[in-house]
Amino acid sequence: MKRITLLLLFFFPLFVISQNKIEGIVHYNSEPIPWANIALLNNNGDIITGETTNEKGGFTLKAASGKYELIISYLGL
């Protein structure tokens, strides 16, 4: 059990470091867009992760290093 715990403690920082954080604010005409949908797609068009903006239009996504397409959608402007 001690070996497993030690290995997890050793490798956990590697998993955390391999994640990149993508942060931003969605706005239109200098006004933040709350509750917009954010999707991160890989080269095949598969959704890797997604998020909804907060009331100030802000969002945070985490993904491994790579090339992605960021899609933002919103209804009602």
PDB file of C-alpha atoms in Angstrom, residues 11-74:
ATOM      1  CA  PHE A  11       3.253  10.811 -10.727  1.00  0.00           C
ATOM      2  CA  PHE A  12       0.381  13.125  -9.738  1.00  0.00           C
ATOM      3  CA  PRO A  13       2.409  16.323 -10.379  1.00  0.00           C
ATOM      4  CA  LEU A  14       3.252  15.032 -13.869  1.00  0.00           C
ATOM      5  CA  PHE A  15      -0.447  14.711 -14.700  1.00  0.00           C
ATOM      6  CA  VAL A  16      -1.151  18.187 -13.372  1.00  0.00           C
ATOM      7  CA  ILE A  17       1.752  19.724 -15.309  1.00  0.00           C
ATOM      8  CA  SER A  18       0.664  18.100 -18.573  1.00  0.00           C
ATOM      9  CA  GLN A  19      -2.653  19.986 -18.460  1.00  0.00           C
ATOM     10  CA  ASN A  20      -2.887  23.434 -20.060  1.00  0.00           C
ATOM     11  CA  LYS A  21      -5.376  26.026 -18.929  1.00  0.00           C
ATOM     12  CA  ILE A  22      -7.300  28.072 -21.491  1.00  0.00           C
ATOM     13  CA  GLU A  23      -9.009  31.114 -20.003  1.00  0.00           C
ATOM     14  CA  GLY A  24     -10.956  33.888 -21.621  1.00  0.00           C
ATOM     15  CA  ILE A  25     -13.935  36.226 -21.641  1.00  0.00           C
ATOM     16  CA  VAL A  26     -16.586  36.125 -24.344  1.00  0.00           C
ATOM     17  CA  HIS A  27     -17.939  39.560 -25.230  1.00  0.00           C
ATOM     18  CA  TYR A  28     -19.859  41.309 -27.992  1.00  0.00           C
ATOM     19  CA  ASN A  29     -19.603  45.098 -28.475  1.00  0.00           C
ATOM     20  CA  SER A  30     -17.612  45.297 -25.199  1.00  0.00           C
ATOM     21  CA  GLU A  31     -20.453  43.623 -23.255  1.00  0.00           C
ATOM     22  CA  PRO A  32     -19.783  40.234 -21.620  1.00  0.00           C
ATOM     23  CA  ILE A  33     -21.889  37.325 -22.866  1.00  0.00           C
ATOM     24  CA  PRO A  34     -23.088  35.221 -19.911  1.00  0.00           C
ATOM     25  CA  TRP A  35     -24.007  31.539 -20.311  1.00  0.00           C
ATOM     26  CA  ALA A  36     -22.435  31.110 -23.772  1.00  0.00           C
ATOM     27  CA  ASN A  37     -21.356  27.571 -24.688  1.00  0.00           C
ATOM     28  CA  ILE A  38     -17.649  26.862 -25.208  1.00  0.00           C
ATOM     29  CA  ALA A  39     -16.413  23.644 -26.853  1.00  0.00           C
ATOM     30  CA  LEU A  40     -12.863  22.484 -27.512  1.00  0.00           C
ATOM     31  CA  LEU A  41     -12.597  20.155 -30.521  1.00  0.00           C
ATOM     32  CA  ASN A  42      -9.685  18.023 -31.723  1.00  0.00           C
ATOM     33  CA  ASN A  43      -8.622  17.635 -35.381  1.00  0.00           C
ATOM     34  CA  ASN A  44     -11.299  14.955 -35.936  1.00  0.00           C
ATOM     35  CA  GLY A  45     -14.061  17.275 -34.730  1.00  0.00           C
ATOM     36  CA  ASP A  46     -14.587  15.344 -31.486  1.00  0.00           C
ATOM     37  CA  ILE A  47     -15.410  17.410 -28.412  1.00  0.00           C
ATOM     38  CA  ILE A  48     -12.533  17.193 -25.932  1.00  0.00           C
ATOM     39  CA  THR A  49     -14.072  19.380 -23.243  1.00  0.00           C
ATOM     40  CA  GLY A  50     -16.705  22.062 -22.854  1.00  0.00           C
ATOM     41  CA  GLU A  51     -17.844  24.757 -20.500  1.00  0.00           C
ATOM     42  CA  THR A  52     -20.469  27.449 -20.070  1.00  0.00           C
ATOM     43  CA  THR A  53     -19.365  31.022 -19.440  1.00  0.00           C
ATOM     44  CA  ASN A  54     -20.164  32.548 -16.075  1.00  0.00           C
ATOM     45  CA  GLU A  55     -22.304  35.654 -15.519  1.00  0.00           C
ATOM     46  CA  LYS A  56     -19.327  37.847 -16.475  1.00  0.00           C
ATOM     47  CA  GLY A  57     -18.613  35.920 -19.693  1.00  0.00           C
ATOM     48  CA  GLY A  58     -15.539  34.187 -18.281  1.00  0.00           C
ATOM     49  CA  PHE A  59     -14.533  30.581 -18.841  1.00  0.00           C
ATOM     50  CA  THR A  60     -11.679  28.168 -18.053  1.00  0.00           C
ATOM     51  CA  LEU A  61     -10.878  24.945 -19.923  1.00  0.00           C
ATOM     52  CA  LYS A  62      -8.164  22.372 -19.257  1.00  0.00           C
ATOM     53  CA  ALA A  63      -6.660  20.183 -21.969  1.00  0.00           C
ATOM     54  CA  ALA A  64      -3.437  18.443 -22.874  1.00  0.00           C
ATOM     55  CA  SER A  65      -1.024  20.199 -25.234  1.00  0.00           C
ATOM     56  CA  GLY A  66      -2.054  20.018 -28.880  1.00  0.00           C
ATOM     57  CA  LYS A  67      -3.922  21.755 -31.684  1.00  0.00           C
ATOM     58  CA  TYR A  68      -7.606  22.413 -31.074  1.00  0.00           C
ATOM     59  CA  GLU A  69     -10.515  24.391 -32.435  1.00  0.00           C
ATOM     60  CA  LEU A  70     -12.456  26.568 -29.980  1.00  0.00           C
ATOM     61  CA  ILE A  71     -16.167  26.893 -30.745  1.00  0.00           C
ATOM     62  CA  ILE A  72     -18.331  29.515 -29.025  1.00  0.00           C
ATOM     63  CA  SER A  73     -22.102  29.495 -29.422  1.00  0.00           C
ATOM     64  CA  TYR A  74     -24.855  31.647 -27.963  1.00  0.00           C
TER      65      TYR A  74
END
